[in-house]
PDB file of C-alpha atoms in Angstrom:
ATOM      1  CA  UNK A   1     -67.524  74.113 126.016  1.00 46.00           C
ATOM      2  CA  UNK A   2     -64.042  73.025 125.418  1.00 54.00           C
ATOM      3  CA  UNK A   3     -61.704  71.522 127.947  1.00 63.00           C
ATOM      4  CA  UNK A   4     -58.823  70.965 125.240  1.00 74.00           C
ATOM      5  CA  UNK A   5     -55.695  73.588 125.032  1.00 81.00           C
ATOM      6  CA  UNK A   6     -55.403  75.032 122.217  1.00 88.00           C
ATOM      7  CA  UNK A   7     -51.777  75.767 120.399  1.00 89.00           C
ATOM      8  CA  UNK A   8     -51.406  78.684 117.561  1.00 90.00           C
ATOM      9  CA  UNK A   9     -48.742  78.319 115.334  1.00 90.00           C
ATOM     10  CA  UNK A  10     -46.893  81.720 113.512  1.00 87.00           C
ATOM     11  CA  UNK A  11     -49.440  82.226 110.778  1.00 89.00           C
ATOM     12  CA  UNK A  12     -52.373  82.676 113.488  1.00 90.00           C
ATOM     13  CA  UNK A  13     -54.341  79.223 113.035  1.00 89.00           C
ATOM     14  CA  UNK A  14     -55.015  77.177 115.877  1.00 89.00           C
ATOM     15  CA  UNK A  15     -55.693  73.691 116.935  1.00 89.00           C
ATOM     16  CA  UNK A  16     -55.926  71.574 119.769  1.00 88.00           C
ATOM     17  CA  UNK A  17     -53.277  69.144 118.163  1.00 89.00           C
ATOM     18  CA  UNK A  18     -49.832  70.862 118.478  1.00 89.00           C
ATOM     19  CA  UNK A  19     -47.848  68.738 116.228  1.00 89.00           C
ATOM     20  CA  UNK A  20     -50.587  69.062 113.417  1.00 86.00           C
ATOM     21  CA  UNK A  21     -49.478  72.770 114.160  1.00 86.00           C
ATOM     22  CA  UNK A  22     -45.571  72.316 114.501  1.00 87.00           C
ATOM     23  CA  UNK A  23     -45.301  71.998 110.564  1.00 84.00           C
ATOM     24  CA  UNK A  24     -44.045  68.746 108.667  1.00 88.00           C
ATOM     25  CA  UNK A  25     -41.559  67.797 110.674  1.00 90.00           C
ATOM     26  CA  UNK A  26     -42.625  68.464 114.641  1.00 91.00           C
ATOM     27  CA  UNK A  27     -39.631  69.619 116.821  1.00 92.00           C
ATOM     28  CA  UNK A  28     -39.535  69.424 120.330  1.00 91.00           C
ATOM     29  CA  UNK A  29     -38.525  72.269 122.617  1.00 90.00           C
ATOM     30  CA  UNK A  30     -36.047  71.201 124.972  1.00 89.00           C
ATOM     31  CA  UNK A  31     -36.093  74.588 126.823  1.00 86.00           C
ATOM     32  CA  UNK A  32     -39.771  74.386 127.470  1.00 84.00           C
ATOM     33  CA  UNK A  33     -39.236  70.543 129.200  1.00 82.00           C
ATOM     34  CA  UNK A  34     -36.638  71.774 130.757  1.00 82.00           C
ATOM     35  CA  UNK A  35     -38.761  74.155 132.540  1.00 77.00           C
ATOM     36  CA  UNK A  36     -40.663  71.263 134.085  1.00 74.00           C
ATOM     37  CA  UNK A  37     -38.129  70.375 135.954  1.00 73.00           C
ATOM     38  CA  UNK A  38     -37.784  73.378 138.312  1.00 69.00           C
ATOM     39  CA  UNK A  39     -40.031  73.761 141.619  1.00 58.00           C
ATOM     40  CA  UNK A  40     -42.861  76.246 140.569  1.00 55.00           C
ATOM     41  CA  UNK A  41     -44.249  73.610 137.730  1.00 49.00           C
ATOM     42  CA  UNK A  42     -43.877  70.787 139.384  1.00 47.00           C
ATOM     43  CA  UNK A  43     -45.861  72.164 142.450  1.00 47.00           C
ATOM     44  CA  UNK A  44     -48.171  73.915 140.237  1.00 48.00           C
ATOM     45  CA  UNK A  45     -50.811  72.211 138.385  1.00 50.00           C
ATOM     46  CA  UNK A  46     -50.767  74.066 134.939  1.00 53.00           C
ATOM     47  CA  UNK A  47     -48.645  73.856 132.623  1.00 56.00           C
ATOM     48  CA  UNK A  48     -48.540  76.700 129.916  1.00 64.00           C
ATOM     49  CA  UNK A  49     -45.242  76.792 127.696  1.00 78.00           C
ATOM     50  CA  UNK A  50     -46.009  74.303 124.930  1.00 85.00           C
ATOM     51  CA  UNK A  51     -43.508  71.428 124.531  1.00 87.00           C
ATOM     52  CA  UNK A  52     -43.193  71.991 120.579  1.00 91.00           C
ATOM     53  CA  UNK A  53     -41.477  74.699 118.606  1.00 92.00           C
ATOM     54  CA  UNK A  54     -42.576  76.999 116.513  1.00 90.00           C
ATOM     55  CA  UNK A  55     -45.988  76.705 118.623  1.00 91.00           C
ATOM     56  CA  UNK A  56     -47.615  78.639 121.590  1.00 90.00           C
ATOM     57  CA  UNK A  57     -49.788  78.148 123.886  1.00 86.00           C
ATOM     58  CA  UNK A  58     -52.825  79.350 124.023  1.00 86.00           C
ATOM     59  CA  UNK A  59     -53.545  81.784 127.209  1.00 80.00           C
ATOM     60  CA  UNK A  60     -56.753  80.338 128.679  1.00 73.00           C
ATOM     61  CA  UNK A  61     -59.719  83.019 128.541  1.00 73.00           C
ATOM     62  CA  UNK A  62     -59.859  84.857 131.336  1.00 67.00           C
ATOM     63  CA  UNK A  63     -63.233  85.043 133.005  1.00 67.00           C
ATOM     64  CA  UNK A  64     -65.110  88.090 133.480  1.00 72.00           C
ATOM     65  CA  UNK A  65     -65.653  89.390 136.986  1.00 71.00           C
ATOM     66  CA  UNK A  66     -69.011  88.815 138.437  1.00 70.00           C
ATOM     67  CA  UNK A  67     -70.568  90.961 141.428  1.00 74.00           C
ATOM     68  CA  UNK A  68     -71.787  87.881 142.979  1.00 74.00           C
ATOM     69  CA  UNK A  69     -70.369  86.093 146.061  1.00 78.00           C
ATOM     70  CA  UNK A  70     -67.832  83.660 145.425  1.00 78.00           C
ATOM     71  CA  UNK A  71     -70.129  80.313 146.326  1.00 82.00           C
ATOM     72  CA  UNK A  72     -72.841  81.655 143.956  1.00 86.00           C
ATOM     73  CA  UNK A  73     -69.968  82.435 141.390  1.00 84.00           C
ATOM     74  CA  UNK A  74     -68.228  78.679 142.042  1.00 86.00           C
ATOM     75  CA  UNK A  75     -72.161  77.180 142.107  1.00 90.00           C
ATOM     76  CA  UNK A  76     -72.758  79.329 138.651  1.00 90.00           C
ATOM     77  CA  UNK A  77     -69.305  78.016 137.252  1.00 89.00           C
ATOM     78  CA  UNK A  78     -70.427  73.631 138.109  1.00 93.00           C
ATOM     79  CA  UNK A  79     -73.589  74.251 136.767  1.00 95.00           C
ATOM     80  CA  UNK A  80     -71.959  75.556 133.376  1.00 92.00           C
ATOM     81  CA  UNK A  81     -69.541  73.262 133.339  1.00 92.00           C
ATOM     82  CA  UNK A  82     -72.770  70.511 133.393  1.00 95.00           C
ATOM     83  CA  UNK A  83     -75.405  71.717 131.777  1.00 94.00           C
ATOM     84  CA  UNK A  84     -74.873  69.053 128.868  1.00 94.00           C
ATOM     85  CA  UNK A  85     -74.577  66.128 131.566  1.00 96.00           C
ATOM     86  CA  UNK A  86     -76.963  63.440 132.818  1.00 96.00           C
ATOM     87  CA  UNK A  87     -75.102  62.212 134.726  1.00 97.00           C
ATOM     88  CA  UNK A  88     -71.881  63.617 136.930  1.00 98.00           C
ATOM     89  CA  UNK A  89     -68.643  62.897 138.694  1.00 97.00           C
ATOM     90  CA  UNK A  90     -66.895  64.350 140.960  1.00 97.00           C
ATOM     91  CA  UNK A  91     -63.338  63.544 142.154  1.00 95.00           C
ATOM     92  CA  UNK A  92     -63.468  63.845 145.927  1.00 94.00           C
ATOM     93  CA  UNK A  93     -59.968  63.637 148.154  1.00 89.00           C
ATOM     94  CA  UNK A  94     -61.272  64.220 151.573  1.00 83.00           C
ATOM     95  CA  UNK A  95     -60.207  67.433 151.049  1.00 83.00           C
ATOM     96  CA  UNK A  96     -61.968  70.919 151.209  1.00 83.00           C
ATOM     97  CA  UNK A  97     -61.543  72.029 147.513  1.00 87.00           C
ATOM     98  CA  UNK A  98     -62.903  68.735 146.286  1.00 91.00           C
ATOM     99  CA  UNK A  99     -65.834  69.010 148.704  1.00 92.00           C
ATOM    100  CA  UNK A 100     -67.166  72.298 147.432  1.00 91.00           C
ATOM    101  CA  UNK A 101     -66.753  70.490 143.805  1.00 93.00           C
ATOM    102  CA  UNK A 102     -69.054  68.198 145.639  1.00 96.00           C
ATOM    103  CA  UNK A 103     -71.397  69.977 147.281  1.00 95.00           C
ATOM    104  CA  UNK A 104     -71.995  72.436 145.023  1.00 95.00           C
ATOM    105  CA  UNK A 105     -72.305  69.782 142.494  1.00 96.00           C
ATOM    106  CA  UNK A 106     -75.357  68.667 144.556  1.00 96.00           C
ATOM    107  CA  UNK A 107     -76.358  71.933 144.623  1.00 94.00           C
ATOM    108  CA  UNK A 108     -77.277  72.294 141.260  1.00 95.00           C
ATOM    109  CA  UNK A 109     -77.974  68.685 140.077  1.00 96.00           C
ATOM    110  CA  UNK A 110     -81.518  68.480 140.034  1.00 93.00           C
ATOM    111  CA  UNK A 111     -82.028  65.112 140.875  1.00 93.00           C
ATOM    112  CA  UNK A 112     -79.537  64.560 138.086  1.00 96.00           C
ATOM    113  CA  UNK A 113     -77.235  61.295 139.287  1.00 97.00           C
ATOM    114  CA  UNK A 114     -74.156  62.791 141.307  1.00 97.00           C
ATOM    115  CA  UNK A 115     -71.125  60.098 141.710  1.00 97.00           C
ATOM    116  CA  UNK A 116     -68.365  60.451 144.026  1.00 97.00           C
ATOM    117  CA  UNK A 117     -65.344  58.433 143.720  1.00 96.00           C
ATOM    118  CA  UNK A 118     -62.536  58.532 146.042  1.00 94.00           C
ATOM    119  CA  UNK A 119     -59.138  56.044 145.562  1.00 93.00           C
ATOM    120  CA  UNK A 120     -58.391  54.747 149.007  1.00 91.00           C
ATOM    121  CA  UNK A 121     -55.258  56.688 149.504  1.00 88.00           C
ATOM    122  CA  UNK A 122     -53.378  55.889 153.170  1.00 85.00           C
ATOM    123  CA  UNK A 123     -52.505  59.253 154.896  1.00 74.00           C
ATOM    124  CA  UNK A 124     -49.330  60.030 156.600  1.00 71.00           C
ATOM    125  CA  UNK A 125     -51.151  59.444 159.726  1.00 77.00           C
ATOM    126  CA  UNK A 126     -52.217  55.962 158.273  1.00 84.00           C
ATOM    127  CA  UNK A 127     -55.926  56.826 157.928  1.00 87.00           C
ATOM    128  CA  UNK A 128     -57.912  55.586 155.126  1.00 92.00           C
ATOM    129  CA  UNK A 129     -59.256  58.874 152.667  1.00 91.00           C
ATOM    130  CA  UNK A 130     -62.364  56.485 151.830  1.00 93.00           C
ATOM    131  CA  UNK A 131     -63.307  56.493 155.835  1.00 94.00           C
ATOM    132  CA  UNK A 132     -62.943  60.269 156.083  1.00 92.00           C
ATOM    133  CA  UNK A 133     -65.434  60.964 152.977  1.00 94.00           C
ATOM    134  CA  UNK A 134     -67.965  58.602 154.215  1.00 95.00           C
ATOM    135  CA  UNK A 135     -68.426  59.939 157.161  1.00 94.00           C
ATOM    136  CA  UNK A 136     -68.188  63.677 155.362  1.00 94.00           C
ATOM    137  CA  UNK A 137     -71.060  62.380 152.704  1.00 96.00           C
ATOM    138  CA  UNK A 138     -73.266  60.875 156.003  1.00 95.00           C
ATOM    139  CA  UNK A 139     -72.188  63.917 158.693  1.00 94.00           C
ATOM    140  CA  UNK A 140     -73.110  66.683 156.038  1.00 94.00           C
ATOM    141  CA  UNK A 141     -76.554  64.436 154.228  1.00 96.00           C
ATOM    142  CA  UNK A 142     -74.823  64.545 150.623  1.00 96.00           C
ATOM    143  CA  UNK A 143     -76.590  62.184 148.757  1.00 95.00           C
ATOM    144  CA  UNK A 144     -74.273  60.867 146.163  1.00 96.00           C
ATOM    145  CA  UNK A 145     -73.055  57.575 145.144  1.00 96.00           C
ATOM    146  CA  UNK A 146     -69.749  56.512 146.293  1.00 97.00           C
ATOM    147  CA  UNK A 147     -67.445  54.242 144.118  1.00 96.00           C
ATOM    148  CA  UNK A 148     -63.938  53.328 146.132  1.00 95.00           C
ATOM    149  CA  UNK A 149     -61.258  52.080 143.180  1.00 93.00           C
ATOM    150  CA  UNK A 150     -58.307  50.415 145.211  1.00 90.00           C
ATOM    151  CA  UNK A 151     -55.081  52.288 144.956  1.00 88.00           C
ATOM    152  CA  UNK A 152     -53.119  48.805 144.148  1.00 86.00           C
ATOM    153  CA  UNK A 153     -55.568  47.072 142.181  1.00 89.00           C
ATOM    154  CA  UNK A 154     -56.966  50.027 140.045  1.00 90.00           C
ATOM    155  CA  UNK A 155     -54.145  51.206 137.970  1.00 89.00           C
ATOM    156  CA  UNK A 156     -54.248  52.449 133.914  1.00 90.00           C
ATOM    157  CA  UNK A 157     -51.902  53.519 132.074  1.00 87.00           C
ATOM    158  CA  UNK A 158     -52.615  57.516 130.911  1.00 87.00           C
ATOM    159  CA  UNK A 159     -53.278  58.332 127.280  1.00 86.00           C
ATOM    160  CA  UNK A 160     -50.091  60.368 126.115  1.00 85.00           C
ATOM    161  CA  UNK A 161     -50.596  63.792 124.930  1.00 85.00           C
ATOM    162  CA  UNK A 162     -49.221  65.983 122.719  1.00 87.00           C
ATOM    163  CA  UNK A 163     -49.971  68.814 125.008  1.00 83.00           C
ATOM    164  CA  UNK A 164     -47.356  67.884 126.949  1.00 80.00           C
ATOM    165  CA  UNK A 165     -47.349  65.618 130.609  1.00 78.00           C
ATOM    166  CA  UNK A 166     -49.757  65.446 133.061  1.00 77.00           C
ATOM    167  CA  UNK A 167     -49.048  67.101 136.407  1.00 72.00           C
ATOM    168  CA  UNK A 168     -51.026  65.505 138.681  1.00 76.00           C
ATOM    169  CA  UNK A 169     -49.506  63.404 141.821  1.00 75.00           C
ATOM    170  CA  UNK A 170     -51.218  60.035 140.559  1.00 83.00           C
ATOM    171  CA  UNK A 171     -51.910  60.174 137.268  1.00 87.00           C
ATOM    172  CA  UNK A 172     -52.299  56.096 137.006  1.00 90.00           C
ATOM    173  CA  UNK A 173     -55.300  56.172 140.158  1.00 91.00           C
ATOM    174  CA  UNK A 174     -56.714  58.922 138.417  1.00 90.00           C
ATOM    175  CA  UNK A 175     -56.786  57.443 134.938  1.00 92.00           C
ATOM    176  CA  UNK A 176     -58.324  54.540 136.515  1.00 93.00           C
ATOM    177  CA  UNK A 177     -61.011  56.089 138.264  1.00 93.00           C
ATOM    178  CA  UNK A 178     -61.764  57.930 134.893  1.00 93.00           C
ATOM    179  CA  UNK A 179     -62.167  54.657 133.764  1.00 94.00           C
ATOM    180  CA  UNK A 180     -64.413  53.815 136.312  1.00 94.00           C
ATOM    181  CA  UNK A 181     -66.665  56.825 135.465  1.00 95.00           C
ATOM    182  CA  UNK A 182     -67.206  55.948 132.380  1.00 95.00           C
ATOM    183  CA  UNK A 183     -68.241  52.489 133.218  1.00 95.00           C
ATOM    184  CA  UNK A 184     -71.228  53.683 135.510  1.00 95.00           C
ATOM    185  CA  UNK A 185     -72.140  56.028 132.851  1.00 96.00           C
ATOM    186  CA  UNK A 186     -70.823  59.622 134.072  1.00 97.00           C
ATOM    187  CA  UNK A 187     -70.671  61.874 131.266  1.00 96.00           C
ATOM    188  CA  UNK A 188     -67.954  64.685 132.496  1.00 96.00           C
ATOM    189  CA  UNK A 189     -66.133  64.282 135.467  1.00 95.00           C
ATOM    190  CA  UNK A 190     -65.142  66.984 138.064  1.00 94.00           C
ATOM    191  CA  UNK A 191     -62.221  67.603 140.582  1.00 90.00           C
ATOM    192  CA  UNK A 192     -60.389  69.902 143.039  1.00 85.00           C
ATOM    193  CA  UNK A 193     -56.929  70.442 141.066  1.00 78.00           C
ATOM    194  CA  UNK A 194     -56.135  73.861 140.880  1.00 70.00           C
ATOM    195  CA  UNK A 195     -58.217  74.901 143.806  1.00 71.00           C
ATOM    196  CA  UNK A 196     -54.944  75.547 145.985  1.00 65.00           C
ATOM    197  CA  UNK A 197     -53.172  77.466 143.232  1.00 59.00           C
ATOM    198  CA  UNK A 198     -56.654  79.524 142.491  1.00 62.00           C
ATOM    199  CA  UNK A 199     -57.494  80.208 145.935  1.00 60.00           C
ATOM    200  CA  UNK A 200     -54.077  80.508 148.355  1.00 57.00           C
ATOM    201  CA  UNK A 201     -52.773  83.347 145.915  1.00 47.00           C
ATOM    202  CA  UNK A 202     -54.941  85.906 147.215  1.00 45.00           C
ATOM    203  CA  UNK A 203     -55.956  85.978 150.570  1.00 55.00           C
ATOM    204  CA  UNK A 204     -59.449  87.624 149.356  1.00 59.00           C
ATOM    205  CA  UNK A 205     -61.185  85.393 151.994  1.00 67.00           C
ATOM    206  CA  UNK A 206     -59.597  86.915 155.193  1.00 72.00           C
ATOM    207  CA  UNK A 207     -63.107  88.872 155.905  1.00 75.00           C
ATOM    208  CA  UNK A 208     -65.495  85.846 155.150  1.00 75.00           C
ATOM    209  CA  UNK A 209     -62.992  83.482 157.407  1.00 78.00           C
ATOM    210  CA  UNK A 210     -63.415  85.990 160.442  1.00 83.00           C
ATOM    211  CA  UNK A 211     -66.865  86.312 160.093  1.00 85.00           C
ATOM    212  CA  UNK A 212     -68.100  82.883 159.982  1.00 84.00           C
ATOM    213  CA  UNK A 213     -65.486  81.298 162.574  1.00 84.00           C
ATOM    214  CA  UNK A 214     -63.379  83.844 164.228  1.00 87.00           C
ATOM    215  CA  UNK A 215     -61.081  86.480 164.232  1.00 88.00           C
ATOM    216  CA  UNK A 216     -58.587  83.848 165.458  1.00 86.00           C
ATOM    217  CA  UNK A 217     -59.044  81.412 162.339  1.00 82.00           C
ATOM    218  CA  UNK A 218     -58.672  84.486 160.013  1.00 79.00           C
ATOM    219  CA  UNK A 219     -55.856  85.095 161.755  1.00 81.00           C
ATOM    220  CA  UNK A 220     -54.655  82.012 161.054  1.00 77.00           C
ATOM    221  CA  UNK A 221     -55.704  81.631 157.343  1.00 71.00           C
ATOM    222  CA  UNK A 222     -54.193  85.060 156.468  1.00 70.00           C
ATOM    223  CA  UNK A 223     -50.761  84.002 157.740  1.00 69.00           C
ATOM    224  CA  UNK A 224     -50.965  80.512 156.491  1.00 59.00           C
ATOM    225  CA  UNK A 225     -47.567  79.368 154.689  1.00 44.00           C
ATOM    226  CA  UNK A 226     -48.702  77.804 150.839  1.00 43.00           C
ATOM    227  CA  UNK A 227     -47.906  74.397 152.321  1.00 41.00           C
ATOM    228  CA  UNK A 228     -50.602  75.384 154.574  1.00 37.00           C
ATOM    229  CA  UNK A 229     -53.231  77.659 152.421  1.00 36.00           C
ATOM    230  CA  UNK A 230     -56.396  75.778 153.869  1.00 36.00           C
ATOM    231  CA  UNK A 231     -58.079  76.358 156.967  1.00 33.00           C
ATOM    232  CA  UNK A 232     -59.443  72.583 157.363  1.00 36.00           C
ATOM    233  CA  UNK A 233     -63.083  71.341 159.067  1.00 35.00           C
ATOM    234  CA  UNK A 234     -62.684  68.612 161.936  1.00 35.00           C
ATOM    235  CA  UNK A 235     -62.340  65.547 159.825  1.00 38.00           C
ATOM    236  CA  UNK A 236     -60.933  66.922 156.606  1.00 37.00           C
ATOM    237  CA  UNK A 237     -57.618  66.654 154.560  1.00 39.00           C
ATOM    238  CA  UNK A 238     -55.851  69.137 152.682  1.00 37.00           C
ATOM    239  CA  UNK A 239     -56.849  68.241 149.002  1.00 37.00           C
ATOM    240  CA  UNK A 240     -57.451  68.988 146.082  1.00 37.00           C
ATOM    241  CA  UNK A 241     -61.223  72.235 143.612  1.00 36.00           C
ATOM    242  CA  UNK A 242     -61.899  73.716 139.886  1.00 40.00           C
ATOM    243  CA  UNK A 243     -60.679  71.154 137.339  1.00 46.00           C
ATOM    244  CA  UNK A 244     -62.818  69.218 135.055  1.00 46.00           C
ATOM    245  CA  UNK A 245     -62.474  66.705 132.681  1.00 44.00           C
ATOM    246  CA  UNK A 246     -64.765  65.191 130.074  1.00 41.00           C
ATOM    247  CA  UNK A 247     -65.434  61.615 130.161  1.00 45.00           C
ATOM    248  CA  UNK A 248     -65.324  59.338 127.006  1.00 42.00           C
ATOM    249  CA  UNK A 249     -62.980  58.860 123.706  1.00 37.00           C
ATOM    250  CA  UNK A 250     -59.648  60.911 123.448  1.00 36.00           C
ATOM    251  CA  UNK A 251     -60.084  63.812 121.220  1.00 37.00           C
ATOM    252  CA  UNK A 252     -58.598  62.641 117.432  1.00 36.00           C
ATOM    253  CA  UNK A 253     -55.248  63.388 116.794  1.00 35.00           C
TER     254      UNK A 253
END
């Protein structure tokens, strides 16, 4: 399975290397950059014009429904995603979307090696993010490994691509903590971005939310502002569940 965008140029052919694409002499689209700049992309966390001319993006595949619940669909979807892996990471914020990455990572490894690592961000209330997912990986008995990279010691600089930027808040932690993962030996890495976007469109949860706590909480979650989407547990922060990247050498090009 590929985790690479692909980019079609005007004859049809496509390739995950958009200036290969963008014929002899690459041009970039100013328009499309410019688009970066304006609220919805910068709060989003996909990016879909591409950056070149004379070359589109191409539209991710679209799943097909399935009849199933939506934790047996997101537990179907991690298990997928690693079938190839011996050994996997997960990206965990103290969040909830990161969590279910998490425990439904768990779920389905099979006493396959399961790796958490979570940079030591300081809250706006001054807490550590490291504290709160210890004591979520002890109060809910996840047995993973925990690695802690240090927010002002860990730092990398990010590969550029010619896909376009990254969009994510930190992309020097993150890049480091990739980094990381590959040193332990974690073959494709997991995370929660997107998980907000996915899941606070819809509010297709309303019924499941007043059934297992309340008609008050899905009272609560169906009126919930986007700045406010998630319903959080005692002890969690709003974070970040759904993306995935692999581990190891940059694709060529």
């Amino acid at each position: 399975m590929s985790v690479l965008p692909l980019f079609e140029d005007g004859g049809g052919r496509r390739s995950a290397d958009p200036p290969a694409s963008a014929g002899p002499a690459p041009v970039v689209d100013l328009q499309a950059l410019a688009l970066l700049l304006a609220t919805p992309a910068m709060l989003g966390e996909f990016v879909r014009r591409s950056p070149w001319k004379g070359v589109e993006r191409v539209p991710a595949e679209a799943p097909q429904p399935r009849p199933d619940s939506m934790p047996r669909a997101f537990s179907q979807a991690v298990e997928a995603l690693t079938a190839d892996a011996d050994v996997i990471g997960v990206l965990v914020s103290a969040g909830l979307d990161s969590l279910a990455a998490l425990v439904h990572t768990l779920r389905i490894a099979r006493g396959r090696r399961v790796v958490a690592f979570t940079t030591d961000l300081t809250d706006d209330l001054g807490g550590s993010s490291a504290a709160v997912v210890r004591r979520l990986l002890a109060d809910l008995h996840l047995p993973a490994e925990l690695v802690v990279p240090d927010p002002a010691r860990d730092r990398a600089e990010p590969l550029w691509s010619a896909a376009g930027p990254r969009m994510d808040a930190a992309p020097e932690t993150n890049t480091a903590a990739a980094e990381r993962a590959c040193e332990v030996g974690v073959d494709i890495l997991l995370s929660g971005d997107g998980g907000g976007e996915l899941l606070g469109v819809p509010r297709f949860a309303t019924a499941a939310v007043a059934a297992g706590r309340g008609m008050r909480a899905a009272a609560r979650y169906a009126a919930a502002r986007p700045s406010e989407e998630r319903i959080r547990l005692p002890g969690t922060r709003a974070g970040s569940s759904g993306g995935v990247a692999r581990v190891g050498p940059p694709a060529p090009g």
